């Protein structure tokens, strides 16, 4: 048994085309948030087109867990799309209440998230901008700040 499983958190990563899906199970709280942050950072560092954090198996989501998602979104910026799968009273409701959905796309199931990510990838490949450079012209990448107003305290 891994240390993080003893703490009540399990994270498994899998590849879907050009996306990494992190399936999270258990409780995301002060004791486990750093482990979640580490796994998300590793996934983002691998530079996939998208990272999908699936919180369907999460039984408790503290505000520190939502802060981890915001930090990951800022780190990924324009080079990697970060989306979340969350529904119900344990994950989806609190994330919507604090306005996290203004900064990070939140889906109710993994199939919808994968479809959206695939659709976004097709749009970026066929887009009219002509630039394939990640983050080119992105105000968040240029300033290192997010335009979203999210309250997780």
Tab-separated table of N, CA and C in Angstrom, residues 24-153:
chain	number	residue	atom	x	y	z
A	24	UNK	N	-8.797	10.468	-9.569
A	24	UNK	CA	-8.534	10.711	-8.150
A	24	UNK	C	-9.627	10.050	-7.323
A	25	UNK	N	-9.219	9.315	-6.289
A	25	UNK	CA	-10.156	8.633	-5.394
A	25	UNK	C	-9.802	8.952	-3.953
A	26	UNK	N	-10.825	9.142	-3.129
A	26	UNK	CA	-10.595	9.367	-1.706
A	26	UNK	C	-10.851	10.802	-1.301
A	27	UNK	N	-10.087	11.258	-0.321
A	27	UNK	CA	-10.277	12.589	0.254
A	27	UNK	C	-9.144	13.525	-0.150
A	28	UNK	N	-9.524	14.719	-0.626
A	28	UNK	CA	-8.543	15.756	-0.941
A	28	UNK	C	-8.650	16.799	0.155
A	29	UNK	N	-7.666	16.792	1.041
A	29	UNK	CA	-7.654	17.717	2.173
A	29	UNK	C	-6.225	18.189	2.411
A	30	UNK	N	-5.984	18.827	3.536
A	30	UNK	CA	-4.662	19.373	3.832
A	30	UNK	C	-3.580	18.297	3.822
A	31	UNK	N	-3.918	17.089	4.247
A	31	UNK	CA	-2.932	16.005	4.308
A	31	UNK	C	-2.613	15.416	2.937
A	32	UNK	N	-3.515	15.545	1.966
A	32	UNK	CA	-3.321	14.887	0.672
A	32	UNK	C	-3.170	15.842	-0.504
A	33	UNK	N	-3.423	17.120	-0.307
A	33	UNK	CA	-3.410	18.085	-1.413
A	33	UNK	C	-2.053	18.168	-2.102
A	34	UNK	N	-0.974	18.066	-1.347
A	34	UNK	CA	0.353	18.161	-1.963
A	34	UNK	C	0.607	16.983	-2.901
A	35	UNK	N	0.067	15.816	-2.576
A	35	UNK	CA	0.212	14.660	-3.453
A	35	UNK	C	-0.559	14.882	-4.753
A	36	UNK	N	-1.758	15.435	-4.645
A	36	UNK	CA	-2.533	15.764	-5.838
A	36	UNK	C	-1.779	16.787	-6.680
A	37	UNK	N	-1.248	17.818	-6.044
A	37	UNK	CA	-0.496	18.855	-6.755
A	37	UNK	C	0.695	18.248	-7.493
A	38	UNK	N	1.397	17.338	-6.836
A	38	UNK	CA	2.562	16.688	-7.442
A	38	UNK	C	2.162	15.905	-8.698
A	39	UNK	N	1.095	15.128	-8.613
A	39	UNK	CA	0.651	14.339	-9.764
A	39	UNK	C	0.200	15.233	-10.921
A	40	UNK	N	-0.515	16.306	-10.608
A	40	UNK	CA	-0.958	17.218	-11.667
A	40	UNK	C	0.250	17.898	-12.302
A	41	UNK	N	1.208	18.326	-11.479
A	41	UNK	CA	2.406	18.983	-12.010
A	41	UNK	C	3.181	18.040	-12.928
A	42	UNK	N	3.318	16.777	-12.535
A	42	UNK	CA	3.997	15.801	-13.393
A	42	UNK	C	3.267	15.645	-14.723
A	43	UNK	N	1.952	15.596	-14.672
A	43	UNK	CA	1.166	15.448	-15.901
A	43	UNK	C	1.333	16.667	-16.801
A	44	UNK	N	1.272	17.865	-16.236
A	44	UNK	CA	1.419	19.097	-17.014
A	44	UNK	C	2.827	19.190	-17.594
A	45	UNK	N	3.835	18.797	-16.816
A	45	UNK	CA	5.224	18.843	-17.266
A	45	UNK	C	5.459	17.921	-18.463
A	46	UNK	N	4.690	16.852	-18.569
A	46	UNK	CA	4.807	15.938	-19.713
A	46	UNK	C	4.328	16.592	-21.012
A	47	UNK	N	3.720	17.764	-20.904
A	47	UNK	CA	3.274	18.593	-22.031
A	47	UNK	C	2.267	17.923	-22.962
A	48	UNK	N	1.233	17.294	-22.402
A	48	UNK	CA	0.164	16.808	-23.278
A	48	UNK	C	-0.679	17.999	-23.730
A	49	UNK	N	-1.547	17.778	-24.672
A	49	UNK	CA	-2.448	18.854	-25.087
A	49	UNK	C	-3.433	19.187	-23.976
A	50	UNK	N	-3.777	18.173	-23.158
A	50	UNK	CA	-4.743	18.394	-22.082
A	50	UNK	C	-4.473	17.464	-20.907
A	51	UNK	N	-4.816	17.963	-19.721
A	51	UNK	CA	-4.828	17.157	-18.507
A	51	UNK	C	-6.253	17.218	-17.973
A	52	UNK	N	-6.835	16.040	-17.765
A	52	UNK	CA	-8.187	15.940	-17.221
A	52	UNK	C	-8.074	15.372	-15.820
A	53	UNK	N	-8.518	16.138	-14.826
A	53	UNK	CA	-8.503	15.682	-13.439
A	53	UNK	C	-9.908	15.179	-13.121
A	54	UNK	N	-10.027	13.862	-12.989
A	54	UNK	CA	-11.323	13.228	-12.751
A	54	UNK	C	-11.531	13.051	-11.249
A	55	UNK	N	-12.412	13.872	-10.687
A	55	UNK	CA	-12.695	13.835	-9.254
A	55	UNK	C	-13.945	13.010	-8.938
A	56	UNK	N	-14.383	12.181	-9.866
A	56	UNK	CA	-15.595	11.379	-9.663
A	56	UNK	C	-15.512	10.487	-8.438
A	57	UNK	N	-14.320	10.029	-8.096
A	57	UNK	CA	-14.143	9.141	-6.958
A	57	UNK	C	-13.769	9.843	-5.673
A	58	UNK	N	-13.853	11.170	-5.659
A	58	UNK	CA	-13.482	11.940	-4.462
A	58	UNK	C	-14.673	12.019	-3.513
A	59	UNK	N	-14.427	11.661	-2.260
A	59	UNK	CA	-15.489	11.666	-1.250
A	59	UNK	C	-15.477	12.930	-0.395
A	60	UNK	N	-14.386	13.710	-0.457
A	60	UNK	CA	-14.289	14.966	0.287
A	60	UNK	C	-13.321	15.869	-0.451
A	61	UNK	N	-13.711	17.129	-0.675
A	61	UNK	CA	-12.870	18.099	-1.363
A	61	UNK	C	-12.794	19.368	-0.527
A	62	UNK	N	-11.656	19.564	0.130
A	62	UNK	CA	-11.440	20.772	0.932
A	62	UNK	C	-11.037	21.928	0.015
A	63	UNK	N	-11.110	23.136	0.541
A	63	UNK	CA	-10.751	24.313	-0.253
A	63	UNK	C	-9.302	24.258	-0.717
A	64	UNK	N	-8.437	23.612	0.046
A	64	UNK	CA	-7.040	23.487	-0.372
A	64	UNK	C	-6.941	22.677	-1.661
A	65	UNK	N	-7.832	21.729	-1.864
A	65	UNK	CA	-7.863	20.968	-3.108
A	65	UNK	C	-8.248	21.841	-4.285
A	66	UNK	N	-9.189	22.749	-4.065
A	66	UNK	CA	-9.575	23.679	-5.121
A	66	UNK	C	-8.432	24.643	-5.426
A	67	UNK	N	-7.686	25.029	-4.400
A	67	UNK	CA	-6.517	25.888	-4.603
A	67	UNK	C	-5.461	25.182	-5.447
A	68	UNK	N	-5.300	23.885	-5.237
A	68	UNK	CA	-4.367	23.093	-6.049
A	68	UNK	C	-4.778	23.153	-7.518
A	69	UNK	N	-6.064	23.052	-7.790
A	69	UNK	CA	-6.548	23.100	-9.170
A	69	UNK	C	-6.296	24.466	-9.804
A	70	UNK	N	-6.507	25.534	-9.046
A	70	UNK	CA	-6.236	26.888	-9.557
A	70	UNK	C	-4.754	27.050	-9.859
A	71	UNK	N	-3.895	26.604	-8.955
A	71	UNK	CA	-2.445	26.695	-9.173
A	71	UNK	C	-2.038	25.889	-10.404
A	72	UNK	N	-2.637	24.725	-10.576
A	72	UNK	CA	-2.327	23.889	-11.738
A	72	UNK	C	-2.776	24.570	-13.021
A	73	UNK	N	-3.928	25.207	-12.983
A	73	UNK	CA	-4.435	25.938	-14.155
A	73	UNK	C	-3.471	27.052	-14.540
A	74	UNK	N	-2.965	27.756	-13.548
A	74	UNK	CA	-2.013	28.841	-13.823
A	74	UNK	C	-0.711	28.293	-14.390
A	75	UNK	N	-0.260	27.161	-13.875
A	75	UNK	CA	0.983	26.563	-14.356
A	75	UNK	C	0.814	26.062	-15.789
A	76	UNK	N	-0.306	25.428	-16.067
A	76	UNK	CA	-0.550	24.900	-17.409
A	76	UNK	C	-0.715	26.036	-18.411
A	77	UNK	N	-1.355	27.103	-17.983
A	77	UNK	CA	-1.638	28.288	-18.788
A	77	UNK	C	-2.147	27.895	-20.165
A	78	UNK	N	-1.475	28.320	-21.198
A	78	UNK	CA	-1.974	28.091	-22.554
A	78	UNK	C	-1.355	26.876	-23.218
A	79	UNK	N	-0.308	26.320	-22.643
A	79	UNK	CA	0.363	25.193	-23.285
A	79	UNK	C	-0.403	23.890	-23.128
A	80	UNK	N	-1.137	23.738	-22.040
A	80	UNK	CA	-1.890	22.519	-21.762
A	80	UNK	C	-3.262	22.904	-21.228
A	81	UNK	N	-4.302	22.360	-21.815
A	81	UNK	CA	-5.649	22.585	-21.287
A	81	UNK	C	-5.816	21.771	-20.014
A	82	UNK	N	-6.389	22.371	-18.998
A	82	UNK	CA	-6.692	21.666	-17.756
A	82	UNK	C	-8.196	21.695	-17.572
A	83	UNK	N	-8.803	20.521	-17.483
A	83	UNK	CA	-10.235	20.425	-17.243
A	83	UNK	C	-10.479	19.457	-16.101
A	84	UNK	N	-11.646	19.580	-15.487
A	84	UNK	CA	-11.984	18.778	-14.317
A	84	UNK	C	-13.303	18.055	-14.556
A	85	UNK	N	-13.380	16.830	-14.059
A	85	UNK	CA	-14.639	16.090	-14.029
A	85	UNK	C	-15.092	16.078	-12.580
A	86	UNK	N	-16.251	16.671	-12.321
A	86	UNK	CA	-16.784	16.750	-10.958
A	86	UNK	C	-18.291	16.909	-11.036
A	87	UNK	N	-18.987	16.167	-10.202
A	87	UNK	CA	-20.438	16.310	-10.141
A	87	UNK	C	-20.901	15.965	-8.739
A	88	UNK	N	-22.079	16.404	-8.429
A	88	UNK	CA	-22.657	16.057	-7.136
A	88	UNK	C	-22.250	16.981	-6.010
A	89	UNK	N	-22.747	16.688	-4.826
A	89	UNK	CA	-22.554	17.572	-3.682
A	89	UNK	C	-21.134	17.591	-3.125
A	90	UNK	N	-20.350	16.570	-3.389
A	90	UNK	CA	-19.007	16.501	-2.817
A	90	UNK	C	-17.987	17.309	-3.594
A	91	UNK	N	-18.095	17.342	-4.910
A	91	UNK	CA	-17.089	18.030	-5.720
A	91	UNK	C	-17.686	19.126	-6.596
A	92	UNK	N	-18.662	18.781	-7.401
A	92	UNK	CA	-19.219	19.744	-8.348
A	92	UNK	C	-19.849	20.955	-7.704
A	93	UNK	N	-20.684	20.738	-6.715
A	93	UNK	CA	-21.399	21.845	-6.075
A	93	UNK	C	-20.449	22.858	-5.435
A	94	UNK	N	-19.500	22.437	-4.578
A	94	UNK	CA	-18.615	23.443	-3.983
A	94	UNK	C	-17.751	24.165	-5.018
A	95	UNK	N	-17.355	23.464	-6.073
A	95	UNK	CA	-16.540	24.114	-7.097
A	95	UNK	C	-17.339	25.187	-7.830
A	96	UNK	N	-18.605	24.921	-8.090
A	96	UNK	CA	-19.459	25.927	-8.732
A	96	UNK	C	-19.750	27.082	-7.770
A	97	UNK	N	-19.961	26.781	-6.494
A	97	UNK	CA	-20.271	27.823	-5.509
A	97	UNK	C	-19.146	28.842	-5.358
A	98	UNK	N	-17.891	28.390	-5.415
A	98	UNK	CA	-16.767	29.325	-5.264
A	98	UNK	C	-16.360	29.958	-6.591
A	99	UNK	N	-17.013	29.556	-7.675
A	99	UNK	CA	-16.719	30.164	-8.968
A	99	UNK	C	-15.556	29.539	-9.710
A	100	UNK	N	-15.157	28.351	-9.317
A	100	UNK	CA	-14.034	27.691	-9.974
A	100	UNK	C	-14.329	27.415	-11.446
A	101	UNK	N	-15.598	27.236	-11.762
A	101	UNK	CA	-15.978	26.976	-13.150
A	101	UNK	C	-15.731	28.176	-14.065
A	102	UNK	N	-15.460	29.347	-13.501
A	102	UNK	CA	-15.100	30.512	-14.309
A	102	UNK	C	-13.653	30.425	-14.785
A	103	UNK	N	-12.833	29.656	-14.078
A	103	UNK	CA	-11.416	29.544	-14.412
A	103	UNK	C	-11.059	28.220	-15.070
A	104	UNK	N	-11.795	27.167	-14.725
A	104	UNK	CA	-11.484	25.824	-15.211
A	104	UNK	C	-12.774	25.184	-15.718
A	105	UNK	N	-12.755	24.652	-16.929
A	105	UNK	CA	-13.945	23.936	-17.408
A	105	UNK	C	-14.228	22.713	-16.530
A	106	UNK	N	-15.476	22.580	-16.100
A	106	UNK	CA	-15.880	21.464	-15.246
A	106	UNK	C	-16.958	20.670	-15.975
A	107	UNK	N	-16.744	19.363	-16.059
A	107	UNK	CA	-17.678	18.465	-16.733
A	107	UNK	C	-18.241	17.473	-15.733
A	108	UNK	N	-19.416	16.935	-16.030
A	108	UNK	CA	-20.054	15.991	-15.110
A	108	UNK	C	-19.636	14.550	-15.355
A	109	UNK	N	-19.001	14.276	-16.512
A	109	UNK	CA	-18.541	12.911	-16.772
A	109	UNK	C	-17.300	12.933	-17.663
A	110	UNK	N	-16.556	11.850	-17.617
A	110	UNK	CA	-15.286	11.763	-18.337
A	110	UNK	C	-15.483	11.807	-19.846
A	111	UNK	N	-16.543	11.207	-20.349
A	111	UNK	CA	-16.785	11.215	-21.794
A	111	UNK	C	-16.979	12.631	-22.325
A	112	UNK	N	-17.721	13.457	-21.604
A	112	UNK	CA	-17.924	14.857	-22.011
A	112	UNK	C	-16.612	15.626	-21.985
A	113	UNK	N	-15.800	15.377	-20.971
A	113	UNK	CA	-14.504	16.057	-20.870
A	113	UNK	C	-13.596	15.657	-22.026
A	114	UNK	N	-13.521	14.359	-22.311
A	114	UNK	CA	-12.690	13.882	-23.420
A	114	UNK	C	-13.183	14.432	-24.751
A	115	UNK	N	-14.494	14.480	-24.933
A	115	UNK	CA	-15.063	15.020	-26.170
A	115	UNK	C	-14.717	16.502	-26.319
A	116	UNK	N	-14.829	17.258	-25.245
A	116	UNK	CA	-14.515	18.684	-25.284
A	116	UNK	C	-13.044	18.920	-25.588
A	117	UNK	N	-12.193	18.159	-24.943
A	117	UNK	CA	-10.753	18.294	-25.169
A	117	UNK	C	-10.425	17.950	-26.616
A	118	UNK	N	-11.008	16.877	-27.126
A	118	UNK	CA	-10.785	16.498	-28.521
A	118	UNK	C	-11.277	17.557	-29.479
A	119	UNK	N	-12.419	18.145	-29.183
A	119	UNK	CA	-12.982	19.206	-30.005
A	119	UNK	C	-12.090	20.438	-29.983
A	120	UNK	N	-11.579	20.787	-28.814
A	120	UNK	CA	-10.687	21.944	-28.688
A	120	UNK	C	-9.405	21.722	-29.468
A	121	UNK	N	-8.886	20.493	-29.427
A	121	UNK	CA	-7.659	20.186	-30.159
A	121	UNK	C	-7.885	20.310	-31.657
A	122	UNK	N	-9.028	19.833	-32.133
A	122	UNK	CA	-9.327	19.950	-33.564
A	122	UNK	C	-9.451	21.412	-33.970
A	123	UNK	N	-10.064	22.243	-33.131
A	123	UNK	CA	-10.211	23.666	-33.440
A	123	UNK	C	-8.854	24.351	-33.492
A	124	UNK	N	-7.944	24.007	-32.568
A	124	UNK	CA	-6.641	24.669	-32.547
A	124	UNK	C	-5.801	24.261	-33.752
A	125	UNK	N	-5.980	23.046	-34.252
A	125	UNK	CA	-5.237	22.592	-35.418
A	125	UNK	C	-5.764	23.260	-36.679
A	126	UNK	N	-7.078	23.464	-36.763
A	126	UNK	CA	-7.676	24.041	-37.963
A	126	UNK	C	-7.982	25.525	-37.808
A	127	UNK	N	-7.558	26.141	-36.711
A	127	UNK	CA	-7.857	27.543	-36.436
A	127	UNK	C	-7.248	28.490	-37.446
A	128	UNK	N	-7.787	29.693	-37.492
A	128	UNK	CA	-7.370	30.677	-38.485
A	128	UNK	C	-6.159	31.483	-38.060
A	129	UNK	N	-5.701	31.356	-36.846
A	129	UNK	CA	-4.618	32.209	-36.367
A	129	UNK	C	-3.308	31.937	-37.077
A	130	UNK	N	-3.096	30.697	-37.505
A	130	UNK	CA	-1.858	30.377	-38.197
A	130	UNK	C	-0.685	30.170	-37.269
A	131	UNK	N	-0.853	30.424	-35.998
A	131	UNK	CA	0.234	30.251	-35.043
A	131	UNK	C	0.018	28.978	-34.256
A	132	UNK	N	1.038	28.143	-34.227
A	132	UNK	CA	0.939	26.914	-33.449
A	132	UNK	C	1.733	27.020	-32.160
A	133	UNK	N	2.310	28.174	-31.887
A	133	UNK	CA	3.118	28.357	-30.694
A	133	UNK	C	2.220	28.485	-29.474
A	134	UNK	N	2.454	27.658	-28.481
A	134	UNK	CA	1.634	27.675	-27.273
A	134	UNK	C	1.831	28.970	-26.518
A	135	UNK	N	0.722	29.559	-26.122
A	135	UNK	CA	0.780	30.742	-25.289
A	135	UNK	C	1.023	32.027	-26.052
A	136	UNK	N	1.192	31.978	-27.356
A	136	UNK	CA	1.456	33.176	-28.123
A	136	UNK	C	0.269	34.119	-28.014
A	137	UNK	N	0.511	35.297	-27.506
A	137	UNK	CA	-0.534	36.288	-27.395
A	137	UNK	C	-1.479	36.093	-26.237
A	138	UNK	N	-1.222	35.150	-25.388
A	138	UNK	CA	-2.099	34.891	-24.249
A	138	UNK	C	-1.785	35.870	-23.123
A	139	UNK	N	-2.762	36.664	-22.670
A	139	UNK	CA	-2.488	37.628	-21.607
A	139	UNK	C	-2.093	36.961	-20.297
A	140	UNK	N	-2.612	35.762	-20.022
A	140	UNK	CA	-2.252	35.085	-18.782
A	140	UNK	C	-0.809	34.610	-18.813
A	141	UNK	N	-0.342	34.091	-19.964
A	141	UNK	CA	1.049	33.639	-20.063
A	141	UNK	C	1.997	34.826	-19.983
A	142	UNK	N	1.604	35.936	-20.590
A	142	UNK	CA	2.466	37.109	-20.612
A	142	UNK	C	2.619	37.735	-19.233
A	143	UNK	N	1.552	37.702	-18.434
A	143	UNK	CA	1.599	38.371	-17.141
A	143	UNK	C	1.782	37.426	-15.976
A	144	UNK	N	1.513	36.142	-16.195
A	144	UNK	CA	1.606	35.171	-15.109
A	144	UNK	C	0.435	35.249	-14.149
A	145	UNK	N	-0.636	35.934	-14.562
A	145	UNK	CA	-1.806	36.054	-13.699
A	145	UNK	C	-3.024	35.497	-14.398
A	146	UNK	N	-4.005	35.161	-13.623
A	146	UNK	CA	-5.250	34.651	-14.175
A	146	UNK	C	-6.298	35.748	-14.146
A	147	UNK	N	-7.132	35.777	-15.160
A	147	UNK	CA	-8.190	36.781	-15.209
A	147	UNK	C	-9.411	36.352	-14.418
A	148	UNK	N	-9.439	35.110	-13.971
A	148	UNK	CA	-10.602	34.604	-13.230
A	148	UNK	C	-10.577	35.075	-11.784
A	149	UNK	N	-11.748	35.396	-11.271
A	149	UNK	CA	-11.890	35.800	-9.879
A	149	UNK	C	-12.512	34.637	-9.119
A	150	UNK	N	-11.661	33.871	-8.448
A	150	UNK	CA	-12.117	32.673	-7.758
A	150	UNK	C	-11.807	32.809	-6.283
A	151	UNK	N	-12.780	32.455	-5.454
A	151	UNK	CA	-12.611	32.555	-4.005
A	151	UNK	C	-12.640	31.163	-3.403
A	152	UNK	N	-11.501	30.717	-2.836
A	152	UNK	CA	-11.456	29.384	-2.241
A	152	UNK	C	-11.203	29.434	-0.746
A	153	UNK	N	-11.220	30.590	-0.169
A	153	UNK	CA	-10.958	30.692	1.272
A	153	UNK	C	-12.210	30.441	2.070
